[in-house]
C-alpha positions as a printed Julia matrix, in Angstrom:
119×3 Matrix{Float64}:
  12.02   14.9     7.45
  14.07   15.52    4.33
  16.23   12.56    3.35
  19.83   12.75    2.15
  21.65    9.42    2.12
  25.34    9.78    1.3
  28.38    7.51    1.52
  32.0     8.17    0.79
  35.6     7.54    1.61
  37.04    9.59    3.17
  33.92   10.3     5.25
  31.46   12.84    3.9
  30.38   16.0     5.74
  26.68   16.78    5.25
  25.02   20.17    5.63
  21.78   21.74    4.41
  20.91   24.96    2.61
  17.59   26.78    2.68
  16.92   29.17   -0.2
  20.63   29.04   -1.08
  21.93   29.98    2.39
  23.52   27.52    4.8
  20.97   26.35    7.36
  22.24   27.15   10.86
  22.14   24.5    13.56
  19.49   25.19   16.18
  17.01   23.4    18.42
  14.32   23.58   15.73
  16.1    21.2    13.31
  18.33   18.18   13.76
  20.87   16.81   11.3
  20.6    13.03   11.7
  23.57   10.65   11.45
  22.37    9.41    8.03
  22.37   12.98    6.61
  18.61   13.56    6.79
  17.23   16.82    8.13
  14.53   16.56   10.78
  12.31   19.62   11.27
  10.67   19.19   14.67
   7.67   21.49   14.22
   6.83   23.15   10.92
   6.8    26.93   11.38
   4.69   29.33    9.35
   5.65   32.97    8.93
   4.17   35.02   11.76
   5.54   38.5    12.35
   9.29   38.31   12.98
   9.3    34.51   13.24
  10.87   32.85   10.16
   8.92   30.28    8.15
  10.16   26.79    7.27
   8.75   27.17    3.78
  11.38   27.31    1.06
  13.79   25.35   -1.13
  16.13   22.95    0.66
  19.33   21.36   -0.68
  21.56   18.71    0.83
  25.29   19.47    0.5
  27.78   16.58    0.77
  31.52   17.13    0.66
  34.86   15.57    1.45
  38.4    16.36    0.3
  37.6    15.14   -3.23
  34.76   17.54   -3.87
  31.29   18.79   -3.18
  27.88   17.57   -4.37
  24.58   19.44   -4.04
  21.24   17.64   -4.26
  18.27   18.78   -6.28
  16.01   21.22   -4.47
  13.18   19.98   -2.29
  10.46   22.57   -1.72
   8.45   22.83    1.47
   5.25   24.75    0.89
   2.39   24.72    3.36
  -1.02   24.42    1.76
  -3.76   26.29    3.56
  -7.36   27.22    3.03
  -8.84   30.56    4.0
 -10.93   30.5     7.15
 -14.36   31.98    6.61
 -17.26   32.37    8.98
 -20.92   33.22    8.57
 -22.53   35.57   11.07
 -24.91   33.78   13.42
 -23.85   30.27   12.45
 -21.38   28.38   14.59
 -18.6    26.63   12.68
 -18.84   22.88   12.2
 -16.15   20.36   11.39
 -16.8    18.01    8.52
 -14.63   14.99    7.96
 -14.49   13.22    4.64
 -12.84    9.89    4.15
 -13.05    6.43    2.7
 -15.06    3.78    4.48
 -14.61    0.27    3.08
 -17.93   -1.55    2.98
 -18.29   -5.33    2.77
 -19.71   -6.61   -0.51
 -22.43   -9.26   -0.57
 -22.85  -10.48   -4.14
 -26.16  -12.04   -5.19
 -27.14  -13.94   -8.3
 -30.66  -14.04   -9.66
 -31.25  -16.52  -12.5
 -34.92  -16.46  -13.55
 -35.65  -13.8   -10.88
 -34.81  -16.15   -7.99
 -32.46  -14.38   -5.6
 -29.79  -16.59   -4.07
 -28.1   -15.18   -0.98
 -24.33  -15.27   -0.68
 -24.75  -16.49    2.91
 -26.08  -19.95    1.93
 -24.58  -22.89    3.78
 -22.93  -25.48    1.58
 -24.18  -28.38    3.75
């Protein structure tokens, strides 16, 4: 979703441009009541099918004038898919796993556990 919050009196008409051309209304995108543009499913260029990648601008206008937002670029990052003959592909997941910390203190080489009861 690309945000574009506008207010004005008289009411403001909002539209969007992609790569400088007015974005047509279709079932692939929805112009929300607050001016934001919702892209339902990001499309990549495949044959004749257009891609959603590009520079987007929000255009707001009423009888007093027209304002155009700064450009927001949608660019899909991808990695090349490579395979090695005879080896089946595997999926590796990397992430952050928070681990509990158990501090210890060892004056004069005597280890005191952090789980000691205070009774």
